XYZ file of C-alpha atoms in Angstrom:
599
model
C 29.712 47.575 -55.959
C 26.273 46.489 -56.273
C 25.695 42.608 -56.511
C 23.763 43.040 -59.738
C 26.859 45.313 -61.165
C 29.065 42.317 -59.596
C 27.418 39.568 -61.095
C 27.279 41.094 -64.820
C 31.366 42.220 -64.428
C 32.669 39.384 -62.131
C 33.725 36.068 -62.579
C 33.864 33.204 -59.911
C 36.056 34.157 -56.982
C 37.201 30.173 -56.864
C 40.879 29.650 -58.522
C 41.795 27.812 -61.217
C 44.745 26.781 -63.263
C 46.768 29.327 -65.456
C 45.146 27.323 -68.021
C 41.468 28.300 -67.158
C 42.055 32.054 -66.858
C 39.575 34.357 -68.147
C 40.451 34.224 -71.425
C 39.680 30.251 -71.544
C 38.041 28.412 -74.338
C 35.786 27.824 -72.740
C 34.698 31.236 -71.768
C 35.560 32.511 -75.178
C 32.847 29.736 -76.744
C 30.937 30.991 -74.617
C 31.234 34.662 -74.881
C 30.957 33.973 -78.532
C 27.681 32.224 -77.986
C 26.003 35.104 -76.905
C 27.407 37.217 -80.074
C 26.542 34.767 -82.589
C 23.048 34.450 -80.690
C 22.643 37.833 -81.220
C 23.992 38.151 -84.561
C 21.722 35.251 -85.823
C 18.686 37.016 -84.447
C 19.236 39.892 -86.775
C 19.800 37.786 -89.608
C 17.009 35.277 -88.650
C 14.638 38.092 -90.280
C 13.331 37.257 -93.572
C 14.428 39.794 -96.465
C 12.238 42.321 -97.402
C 9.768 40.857 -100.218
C 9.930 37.527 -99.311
C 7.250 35.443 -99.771
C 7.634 32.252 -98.917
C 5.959 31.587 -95.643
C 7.172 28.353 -95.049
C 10.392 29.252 -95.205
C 11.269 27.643 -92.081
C 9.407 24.919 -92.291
C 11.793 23.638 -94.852
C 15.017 25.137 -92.856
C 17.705 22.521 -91.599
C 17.608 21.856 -88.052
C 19.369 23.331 -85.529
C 22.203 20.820 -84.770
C 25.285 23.784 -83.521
C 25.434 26.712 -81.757
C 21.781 28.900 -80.330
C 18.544 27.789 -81.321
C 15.592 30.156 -79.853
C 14.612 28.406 -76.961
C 18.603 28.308 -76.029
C 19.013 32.056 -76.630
C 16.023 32.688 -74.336
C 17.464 30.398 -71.483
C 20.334 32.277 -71.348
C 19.666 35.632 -71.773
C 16.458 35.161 -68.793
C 18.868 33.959 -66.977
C 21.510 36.737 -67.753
C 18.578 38.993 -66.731
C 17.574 37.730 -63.497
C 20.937 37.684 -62.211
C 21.245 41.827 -63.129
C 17.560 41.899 -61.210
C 19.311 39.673 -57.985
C 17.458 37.040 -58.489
C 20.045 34.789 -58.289
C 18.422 31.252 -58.051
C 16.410 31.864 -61.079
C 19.764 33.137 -62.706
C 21.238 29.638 -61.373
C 18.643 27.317 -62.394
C 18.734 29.017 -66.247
C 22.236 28.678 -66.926
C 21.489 25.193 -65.622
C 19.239 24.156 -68.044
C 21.950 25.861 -70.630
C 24.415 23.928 -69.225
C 22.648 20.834 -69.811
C 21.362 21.721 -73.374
C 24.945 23.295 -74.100
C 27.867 21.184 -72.665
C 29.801 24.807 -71.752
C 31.361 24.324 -68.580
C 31.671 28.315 -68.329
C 27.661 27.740 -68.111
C 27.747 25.558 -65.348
C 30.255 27.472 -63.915
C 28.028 30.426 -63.925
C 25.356 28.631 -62.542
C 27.705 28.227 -59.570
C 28.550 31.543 -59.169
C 24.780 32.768 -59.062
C 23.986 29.939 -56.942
C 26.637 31.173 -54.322
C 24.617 34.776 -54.139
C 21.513 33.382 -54.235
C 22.393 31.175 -51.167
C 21.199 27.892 -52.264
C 23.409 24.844 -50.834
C 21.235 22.589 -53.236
C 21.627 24.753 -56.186
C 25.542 25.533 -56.012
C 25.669 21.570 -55.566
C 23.744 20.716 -58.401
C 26.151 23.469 -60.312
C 29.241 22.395 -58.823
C 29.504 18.876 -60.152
C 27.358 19.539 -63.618
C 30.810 21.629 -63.852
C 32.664 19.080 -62.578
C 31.538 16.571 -65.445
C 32.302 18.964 -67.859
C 35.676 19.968 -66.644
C 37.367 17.024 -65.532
C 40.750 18.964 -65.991
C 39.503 21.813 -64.036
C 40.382 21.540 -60.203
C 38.302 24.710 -59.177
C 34.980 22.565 -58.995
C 36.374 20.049 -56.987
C 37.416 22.356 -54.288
C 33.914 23.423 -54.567
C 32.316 20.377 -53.886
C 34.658 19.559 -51.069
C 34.170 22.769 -49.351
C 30.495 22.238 -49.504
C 30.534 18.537 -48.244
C 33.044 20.165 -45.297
C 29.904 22.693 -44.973
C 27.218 20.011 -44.097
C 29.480 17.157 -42.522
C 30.112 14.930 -45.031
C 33.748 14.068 -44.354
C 34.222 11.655 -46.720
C 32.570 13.180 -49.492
C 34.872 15.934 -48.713
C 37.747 13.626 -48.737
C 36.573 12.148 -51.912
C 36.505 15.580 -53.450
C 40.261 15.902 -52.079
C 41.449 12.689 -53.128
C 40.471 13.501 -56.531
C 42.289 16.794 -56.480
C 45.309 15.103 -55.288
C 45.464 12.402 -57.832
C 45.294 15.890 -60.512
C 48.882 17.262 -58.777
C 46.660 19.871 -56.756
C 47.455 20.534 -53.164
C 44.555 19.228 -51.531
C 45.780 19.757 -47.690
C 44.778 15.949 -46.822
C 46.197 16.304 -43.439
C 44.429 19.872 -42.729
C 40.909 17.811 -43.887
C 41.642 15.462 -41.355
C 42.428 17.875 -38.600
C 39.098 19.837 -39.129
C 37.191 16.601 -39.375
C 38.616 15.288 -35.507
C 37.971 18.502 -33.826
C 34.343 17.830 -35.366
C 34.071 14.590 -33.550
C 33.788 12.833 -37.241
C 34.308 8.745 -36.904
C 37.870 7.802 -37.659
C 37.463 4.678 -39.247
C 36.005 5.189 -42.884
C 38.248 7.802 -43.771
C 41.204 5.806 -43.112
C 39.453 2.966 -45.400
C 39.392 5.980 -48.246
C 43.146 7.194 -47.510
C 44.298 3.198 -47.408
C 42.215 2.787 -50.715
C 44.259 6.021 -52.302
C 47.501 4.842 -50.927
C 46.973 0.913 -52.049
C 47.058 2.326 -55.579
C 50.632 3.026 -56.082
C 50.413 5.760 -59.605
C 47.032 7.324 -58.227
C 48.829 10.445 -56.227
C 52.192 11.842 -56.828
C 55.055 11.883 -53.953
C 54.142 15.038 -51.902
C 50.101 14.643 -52.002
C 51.387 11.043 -51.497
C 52.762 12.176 -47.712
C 50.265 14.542 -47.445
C 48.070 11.555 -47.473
C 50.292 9.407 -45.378
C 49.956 12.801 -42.594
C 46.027 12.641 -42.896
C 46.218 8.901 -42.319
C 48.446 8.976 -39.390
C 46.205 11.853 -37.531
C 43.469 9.804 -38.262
C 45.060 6.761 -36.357
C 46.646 8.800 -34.198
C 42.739 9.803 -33.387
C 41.627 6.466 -32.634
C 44.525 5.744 -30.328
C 46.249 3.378 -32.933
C 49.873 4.772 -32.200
C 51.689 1.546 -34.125
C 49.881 2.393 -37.400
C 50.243 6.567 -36.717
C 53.697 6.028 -36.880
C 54.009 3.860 -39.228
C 52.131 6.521 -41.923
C 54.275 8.838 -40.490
C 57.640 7.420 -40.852
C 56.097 6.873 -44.781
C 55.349 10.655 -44.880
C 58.985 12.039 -43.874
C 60.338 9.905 -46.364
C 58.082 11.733 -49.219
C 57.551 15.046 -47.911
C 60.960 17.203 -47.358
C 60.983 19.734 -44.395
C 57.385 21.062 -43.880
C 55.369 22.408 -40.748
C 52.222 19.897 -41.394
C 55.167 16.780 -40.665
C 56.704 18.604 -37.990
C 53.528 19.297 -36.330
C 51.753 15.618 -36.609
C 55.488 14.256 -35.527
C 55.146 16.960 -32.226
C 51.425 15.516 -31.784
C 52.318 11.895 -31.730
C 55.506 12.509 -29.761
C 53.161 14.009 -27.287
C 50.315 10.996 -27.181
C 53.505 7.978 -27.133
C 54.970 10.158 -23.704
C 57.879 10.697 -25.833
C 58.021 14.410 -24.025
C 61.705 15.537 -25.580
C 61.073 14.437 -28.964
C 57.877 16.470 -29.057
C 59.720 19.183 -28.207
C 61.984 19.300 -30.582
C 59.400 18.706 -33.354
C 57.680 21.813 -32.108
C 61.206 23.840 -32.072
C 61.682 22.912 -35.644
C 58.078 23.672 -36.639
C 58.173 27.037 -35.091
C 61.685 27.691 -36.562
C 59.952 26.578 -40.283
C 56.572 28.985 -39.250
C 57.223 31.202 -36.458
C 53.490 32.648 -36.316
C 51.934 28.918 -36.135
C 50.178 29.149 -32.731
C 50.170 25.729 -32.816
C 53.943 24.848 -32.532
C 54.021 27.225 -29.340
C 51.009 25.061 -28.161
C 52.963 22.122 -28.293
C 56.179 23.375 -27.198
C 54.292 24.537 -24.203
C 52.800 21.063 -23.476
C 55.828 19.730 -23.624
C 57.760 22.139 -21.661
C 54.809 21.506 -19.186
C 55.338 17.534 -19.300
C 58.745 18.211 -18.491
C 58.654 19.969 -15.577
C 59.840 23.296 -17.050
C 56.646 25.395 -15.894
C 58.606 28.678 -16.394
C 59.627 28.063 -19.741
C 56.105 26.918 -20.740
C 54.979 30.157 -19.000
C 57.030 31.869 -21.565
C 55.793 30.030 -24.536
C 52.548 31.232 -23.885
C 53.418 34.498 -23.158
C 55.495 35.525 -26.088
C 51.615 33.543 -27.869
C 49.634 36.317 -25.726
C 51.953 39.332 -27.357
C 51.874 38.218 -30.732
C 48.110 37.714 -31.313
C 45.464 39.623 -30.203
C 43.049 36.631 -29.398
C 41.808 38.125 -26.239
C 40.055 36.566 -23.800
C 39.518 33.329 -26.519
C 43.012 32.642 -26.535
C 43.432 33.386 -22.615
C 40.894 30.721 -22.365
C 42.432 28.267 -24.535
C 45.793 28.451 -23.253
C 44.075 28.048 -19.800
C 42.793 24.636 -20.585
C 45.474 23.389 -22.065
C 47.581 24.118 -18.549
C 44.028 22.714 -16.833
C 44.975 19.205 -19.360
C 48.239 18.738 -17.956
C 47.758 19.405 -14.149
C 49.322 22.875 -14.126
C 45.985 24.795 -12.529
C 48.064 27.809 -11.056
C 49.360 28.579 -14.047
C 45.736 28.342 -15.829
C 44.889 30.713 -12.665
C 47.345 33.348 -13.582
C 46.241 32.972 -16.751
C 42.351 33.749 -16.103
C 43.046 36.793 -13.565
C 42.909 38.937 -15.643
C 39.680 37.905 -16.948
C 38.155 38.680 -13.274
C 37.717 41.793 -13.681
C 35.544 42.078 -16.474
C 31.727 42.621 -15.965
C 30.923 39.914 -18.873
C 32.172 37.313 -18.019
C 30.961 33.956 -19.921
C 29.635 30.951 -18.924
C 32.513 29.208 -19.750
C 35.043 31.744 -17.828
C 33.412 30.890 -14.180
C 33.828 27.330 -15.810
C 37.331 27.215 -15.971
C 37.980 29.567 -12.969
C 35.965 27.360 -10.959
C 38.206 24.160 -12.137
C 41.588 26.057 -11.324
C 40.076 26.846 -8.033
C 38.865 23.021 -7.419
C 42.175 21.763 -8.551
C 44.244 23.605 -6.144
C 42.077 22.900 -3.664
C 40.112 25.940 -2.986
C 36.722 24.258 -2.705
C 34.994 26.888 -1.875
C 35.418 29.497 -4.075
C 35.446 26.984 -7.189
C 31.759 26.938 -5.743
C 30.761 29.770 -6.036
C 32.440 30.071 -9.535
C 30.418 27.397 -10.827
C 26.873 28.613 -8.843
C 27.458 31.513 -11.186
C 26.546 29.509 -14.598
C 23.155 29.853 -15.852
C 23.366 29.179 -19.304
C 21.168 25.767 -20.825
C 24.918 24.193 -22.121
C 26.381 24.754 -19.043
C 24.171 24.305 -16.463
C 24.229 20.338 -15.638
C 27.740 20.241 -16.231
C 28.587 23.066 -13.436
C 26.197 21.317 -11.125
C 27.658 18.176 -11.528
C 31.081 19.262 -11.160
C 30.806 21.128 -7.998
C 28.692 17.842 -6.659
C 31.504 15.722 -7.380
C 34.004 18.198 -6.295
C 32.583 18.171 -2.751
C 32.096 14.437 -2.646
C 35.396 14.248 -3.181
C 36.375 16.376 -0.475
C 34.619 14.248 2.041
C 31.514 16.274 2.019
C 28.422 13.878 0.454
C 25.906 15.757 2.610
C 27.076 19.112 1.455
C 26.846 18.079 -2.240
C 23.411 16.499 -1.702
C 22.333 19.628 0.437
C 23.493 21.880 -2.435
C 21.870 20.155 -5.022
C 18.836 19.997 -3.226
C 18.480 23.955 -2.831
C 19.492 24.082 -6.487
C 16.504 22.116 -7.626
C 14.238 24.718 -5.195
C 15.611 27.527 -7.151
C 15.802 26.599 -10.911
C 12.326 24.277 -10.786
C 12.898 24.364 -14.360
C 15.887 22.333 -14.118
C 14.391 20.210 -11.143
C 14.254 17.043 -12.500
C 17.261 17.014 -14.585
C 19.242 17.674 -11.603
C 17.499 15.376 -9.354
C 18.353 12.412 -12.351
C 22.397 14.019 -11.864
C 21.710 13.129 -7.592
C 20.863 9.395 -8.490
C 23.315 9.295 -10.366
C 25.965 10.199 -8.198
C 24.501 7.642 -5.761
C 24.561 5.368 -7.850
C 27.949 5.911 -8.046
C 28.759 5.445 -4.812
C 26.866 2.238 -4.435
C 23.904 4.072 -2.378
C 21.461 2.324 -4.317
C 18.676 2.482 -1.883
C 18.828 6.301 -1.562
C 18.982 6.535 -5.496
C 15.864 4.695 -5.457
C 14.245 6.770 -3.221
C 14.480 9.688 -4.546
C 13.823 8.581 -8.346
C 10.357 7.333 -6.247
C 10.218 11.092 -5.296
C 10.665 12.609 -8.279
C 8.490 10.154 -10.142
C 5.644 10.904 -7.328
C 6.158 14.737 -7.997
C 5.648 14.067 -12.071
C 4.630 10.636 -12.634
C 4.552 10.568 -16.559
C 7.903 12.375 -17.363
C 9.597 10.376 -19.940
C 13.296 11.430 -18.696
C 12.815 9.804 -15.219
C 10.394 6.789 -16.374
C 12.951 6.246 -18.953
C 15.854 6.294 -16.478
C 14.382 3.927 -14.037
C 13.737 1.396 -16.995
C 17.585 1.572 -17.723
C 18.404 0.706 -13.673
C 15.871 -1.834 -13.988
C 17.609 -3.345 -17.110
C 21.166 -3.038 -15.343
C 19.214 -5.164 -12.552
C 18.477 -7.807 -14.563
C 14.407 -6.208 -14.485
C 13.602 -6.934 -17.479
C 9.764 -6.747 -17.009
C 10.101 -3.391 -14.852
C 12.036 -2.009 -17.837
C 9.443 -2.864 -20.280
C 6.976 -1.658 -17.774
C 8.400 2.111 -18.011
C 8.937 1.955 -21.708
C 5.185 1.485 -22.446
C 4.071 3.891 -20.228
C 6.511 6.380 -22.330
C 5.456 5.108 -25.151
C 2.181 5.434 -24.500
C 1.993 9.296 -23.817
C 4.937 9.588 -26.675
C 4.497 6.433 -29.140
C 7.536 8.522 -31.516
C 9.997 8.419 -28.531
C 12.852 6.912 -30.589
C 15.099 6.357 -27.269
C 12.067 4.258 -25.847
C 11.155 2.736 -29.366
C 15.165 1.453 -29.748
C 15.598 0.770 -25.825
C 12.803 -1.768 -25.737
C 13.503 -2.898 -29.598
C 16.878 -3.806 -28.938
C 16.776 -5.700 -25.145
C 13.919 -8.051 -26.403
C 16.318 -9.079 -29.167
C 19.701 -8.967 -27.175
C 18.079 -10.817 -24.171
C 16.266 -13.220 -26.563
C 13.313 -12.762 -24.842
C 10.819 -16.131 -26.003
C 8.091 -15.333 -28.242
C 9.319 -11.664 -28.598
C 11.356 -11.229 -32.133
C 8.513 -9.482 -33.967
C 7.807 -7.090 -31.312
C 11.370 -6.044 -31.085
C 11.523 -5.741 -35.449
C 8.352 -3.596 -34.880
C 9.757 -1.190 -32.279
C 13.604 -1.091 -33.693
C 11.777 -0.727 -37.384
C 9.594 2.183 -36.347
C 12.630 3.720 -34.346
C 14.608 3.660 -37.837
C 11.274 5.292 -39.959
C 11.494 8.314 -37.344
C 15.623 8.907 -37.413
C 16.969 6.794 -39.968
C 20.481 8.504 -39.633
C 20.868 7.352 -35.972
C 23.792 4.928 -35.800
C 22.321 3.383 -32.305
C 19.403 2.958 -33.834
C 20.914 1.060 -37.373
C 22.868 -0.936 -34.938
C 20.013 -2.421 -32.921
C 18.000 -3.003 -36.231
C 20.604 -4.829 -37.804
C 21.129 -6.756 -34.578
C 17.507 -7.719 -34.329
C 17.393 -8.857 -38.173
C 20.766 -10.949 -37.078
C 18.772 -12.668 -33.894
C 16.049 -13.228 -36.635
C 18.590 -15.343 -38.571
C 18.959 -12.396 -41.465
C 22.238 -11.819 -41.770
C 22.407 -10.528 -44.911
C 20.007 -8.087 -43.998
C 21.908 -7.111 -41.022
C 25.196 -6.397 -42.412
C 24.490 -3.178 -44.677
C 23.103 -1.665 -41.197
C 25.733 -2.710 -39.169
C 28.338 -1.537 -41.747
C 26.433 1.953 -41.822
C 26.491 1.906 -38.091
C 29.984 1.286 -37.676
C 30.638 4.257 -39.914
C 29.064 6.528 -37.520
C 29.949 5.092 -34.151
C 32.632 2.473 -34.268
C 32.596 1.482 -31.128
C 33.377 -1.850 -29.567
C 29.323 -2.935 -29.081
C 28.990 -2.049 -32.749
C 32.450 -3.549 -33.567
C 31.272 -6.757 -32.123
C 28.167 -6.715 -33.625
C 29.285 -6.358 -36.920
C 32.195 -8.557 -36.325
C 29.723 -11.316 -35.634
C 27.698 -11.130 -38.717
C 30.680 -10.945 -40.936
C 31.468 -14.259 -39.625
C 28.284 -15.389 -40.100
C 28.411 -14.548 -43.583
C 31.917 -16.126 -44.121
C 33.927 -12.974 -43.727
C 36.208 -14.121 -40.648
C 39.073 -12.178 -41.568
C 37.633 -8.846 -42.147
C 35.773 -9.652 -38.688
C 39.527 -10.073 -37.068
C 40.608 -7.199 -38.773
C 37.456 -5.126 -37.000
C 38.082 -7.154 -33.438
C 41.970 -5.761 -33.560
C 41.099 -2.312 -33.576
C 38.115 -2.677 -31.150
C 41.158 -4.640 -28.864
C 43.464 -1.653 -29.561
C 41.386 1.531 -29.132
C 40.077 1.154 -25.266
C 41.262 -1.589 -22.650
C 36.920 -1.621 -21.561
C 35.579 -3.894 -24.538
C 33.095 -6.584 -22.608
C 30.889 -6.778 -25.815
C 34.307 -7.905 -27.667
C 35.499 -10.102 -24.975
C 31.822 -11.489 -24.877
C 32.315 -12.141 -28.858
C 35.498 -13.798 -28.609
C 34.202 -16.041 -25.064
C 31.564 -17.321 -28.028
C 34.027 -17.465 -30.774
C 37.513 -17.476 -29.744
C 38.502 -17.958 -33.565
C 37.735 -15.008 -33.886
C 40.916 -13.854 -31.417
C 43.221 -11.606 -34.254
């Protein structure tokens, strides 16, 4: 059907309640706009013989219903949608919506914003719907699938919190799934979900455990088992027997070591959903854990015949056998892949690791001299140079990166930063040296090695020779923001004398050119903290721990909360730094300085 056909005939695809079907109210008011519009422009025409030309001017205003400027909104609008232009047909039944307080307006706005692929638009729609269908949970789904859209997890949490609090199923613990495998910070949706939970009427029982499931993945995420099971244990005692507990019990079975529990939290799940991949996964893994190869094998087998992933799922069971030290049955796995003329970057990838983990040297080598592609290109390089180091053979690694910078010169001095590194490593300082001299001699202003001495400088206590390199980049590239926040944020940290205002400048300008880089809100708030502003610091620091909460941040943050009189919320942050990595120096720094701080 044609869209313009579609968009006079159709109604939005989103659900709603039986009690916004199609024959709402709402869409009845507004259906019976449009007649009475139409009606009242027929009988808008004086009679015949009339002779009073100021009729109107003495007519009541219009206080219900369709004036003339509202009838021409909405039928332009009406128009441009049947024409396909669909942002125009958006932005009228907009401006209806807001002269009219219709949510079947807004609601059409929404729908023409979705064809006219607008983000802004079916935002703007979305929640001018929302506010005039607080009942209605269709919008709200809306806005959280668009905040899901652009990364905004806890806008799309708040979205989902709200539809849980109306009785809707608002799959807390799926939202929290999707938002770890994007790498989205742990911490501030577990503030939101502790928030909801705190307040004992806001959900009901089920979206209650579904919200006790989200908060445990979340935990589980950040390596706080104690608290993961804890939500959990909360969860089974609200939610009856459903795959979502059965699976999060599996996954922190799994992470605790507890190998025979996980298995039989996958069993159960797979018994409840039989075609959730995911239960095999973890029955698998656990198998695998266990010692029972074969019977892993199987899992993953029966998982090959009943989807046709292809080489995808081929791929993904081979990693997971890769993850638990099982790299001949990730081989068997691949073979088949061998044969195929297209084979991806990321197929020599993992071919390459099976071979390196049984041993087979080299043949993973030539599997990994086989990736060309931009992602995977270091990553190869540096694998099969640390995968001959570790077979005794430095020269051969240095040899082979060496002939690899002579044939990709594109790639030269990325790979010759990935050689000092690995000497670096391996405490060969003075040959790491060297060759940065090398490089630097071959292409004396490139930021990437200028900017890497600076940070071996730094690490040697240089702090003149890093602020040496840092001007010279700064100088051919003032707008480097890793320079800019580099230099910033030592000449506060260090306390260099005399030097606070230069590091405000640098961290300030750093923050004009990426204001939405958490490094870079971190070492501004830290330099208005070493310039005795705490209370300028803090709503930084706070942003910055929302985006990367790790333990420098943590301590950062921790510190200025104390500062300010909050010792207790700084604890609270120092506990979790303490229990989410055993490497926290800039915590164990903190707490040298202010052991009341210890939680």
């Amino acid at each position: 059907m044609p869209l313009r056909a579609l968009f006079l005939s159709a109604t939005p695809s989103t659900p709603a309640p039986s009690s916004r079907s199609s024959s709402s109210p709402a869409r009845q008011r507004l259906a019976a706009l449009f007649a009475a519009a139409l009606l009242s422009g027929c009988q808008a025409t004086p009679p015949a013989g009339t002779a009073d030309k100021n009729l109107l001017a003495s007519a009541p205003p219009v206080t219900r219903g369709l004036d003339a400027r509202g009838l021409t909104t909405l039928l332009t609008a009406e128009m441009a949608g049947q024409r396909g232009r669909f942002r125009d047909a958006a932005r009228g039944f907009l401006d209806a919506a807001e002269r009219y307080p219709e949510p079947a307006l807004a609601e059409r706005a929404a729908f023409a914003a979705r064809f006219g692929e607008s983000p802004e638009l079916l935002q703007t729609a979305a929640m001018r719907w929302q506010a005039l269908d607080r009942q209605s949970a269709a919008p709200g789904r809306l806005l959280a699938a668009l905040a899901v859209e652009r990364g905004d997890w806890p806008d799309a949490l708040t979205q989902r919190l709200a539809l849980a609090a109306q009785g809707d199923d608002a799959r807390l613990a799926a939202l929290a799934g999707q938002a770890i495998a994007q790498g989205a910070p742990p911490a501030p949706l577990i503030e939101q979900l502790s928030a909801a939970l705190d307040d004992d009427g806001r959900l009901p029982p089920a979206n209650r455990g579904d919200a006790h499931l989200a908060a445990a993945l979340l935990e589980k995420a950040r390596n706080n088992t104690v608290a993961a099971r804890s939500h959990l244990a909360r969860a089974r005692a609200l939610i009856a027997d459903t795959p979502a507990l059965w699976h999060t019990q599996a996954q922190l079975a799994l992470d605790s070591g507890n190998e025979r529990e996980a298995r039989r939290a996958a069993r159960r799940g797979l018994k409840l959903a039989p075609n959730d991949a995911r239960f095999s996964l973890l029955l698998a893994q656990a198998e695998t854990r266990l010692g029972n190869v074969a019977a892993a094998e199987t899992q993953t087998d029966a998982l090959l015949k009943r989807h046709s992933g292809g080489p995808e799922l081929r791929r993904a069971l081979a990693r997971l056998y890769l993850e638990e030290n099982q790299p001949a049955a990730a081989r068997r796995l691949l073979q088949p892949l061998t044969g195929r003329d297209d084979l991806a970057d990321q197929d020599y990838f993992l071919l390459g690791a099976a071979d390196q983990a049984t041993g087979n040297v080299d043949s993973a080598l030539l599997y990994y001299r086989q990736i060309t592609g931009d992602d995977a290109f270091l990553p190869a390089r540096a694998a099969a140079a640390r995968m001959l180091i570790d077979a005794g053979r430095s020269a051969d690694a240095r040899s082979f990166l060496h002939a690899q910078r002579q044939r990709f010169r594109l790639h030269y001095n990325e790979l010759l930063m990935l050689e000092v590194e690995l000497l670096d490593e391996r405490g060969r300082t003075d040959a790491a040296d060297a060759l940065l001299a090398q490089g630097l001699t071959r292409t004396p202003n490139a930021a990437r090695l200028l900017y890497l001495r600076a940070m071996r400088d730094w690490r040697a206590g240089d702090i003149a020779g890093m602020e040496r390199d840092l001007q010279r980049v700064l100088e051919r590239e003032p707008d480097n923001v890793m320079a800019l926040n580099a230099l910033g944020y030592t000449l506060a940290d260090e306390q260099v004398p005399g030097r606070l205002d230069d590091a405000r400048q640098l961290v300030e300008r750093a923050y004009e050119l990426e204001p939405d880089n958490a490094a870079v809100q971190d070492s501004l708030g830290w330099v208005y903290f070493r310039r005795e502003q705490p209370e300028k610091a803090l709503p930084l620091l706070e942003q910055a721990y929302r985006g990367m909460p790790d333990q420098e941040v943590a301590a950062h943050l921790a510190e200025v909360l104390h500062a300010l009189g909050h010792s207790a919320r700084a604890r609270r942050i120092i506990a979790r730094a303490l229990a989410t990595g055993e490497h926290h120096p800039a915590i164990d720094d903190l707490l040298e300085r202010h052991p009341e701080l210890a939680p």
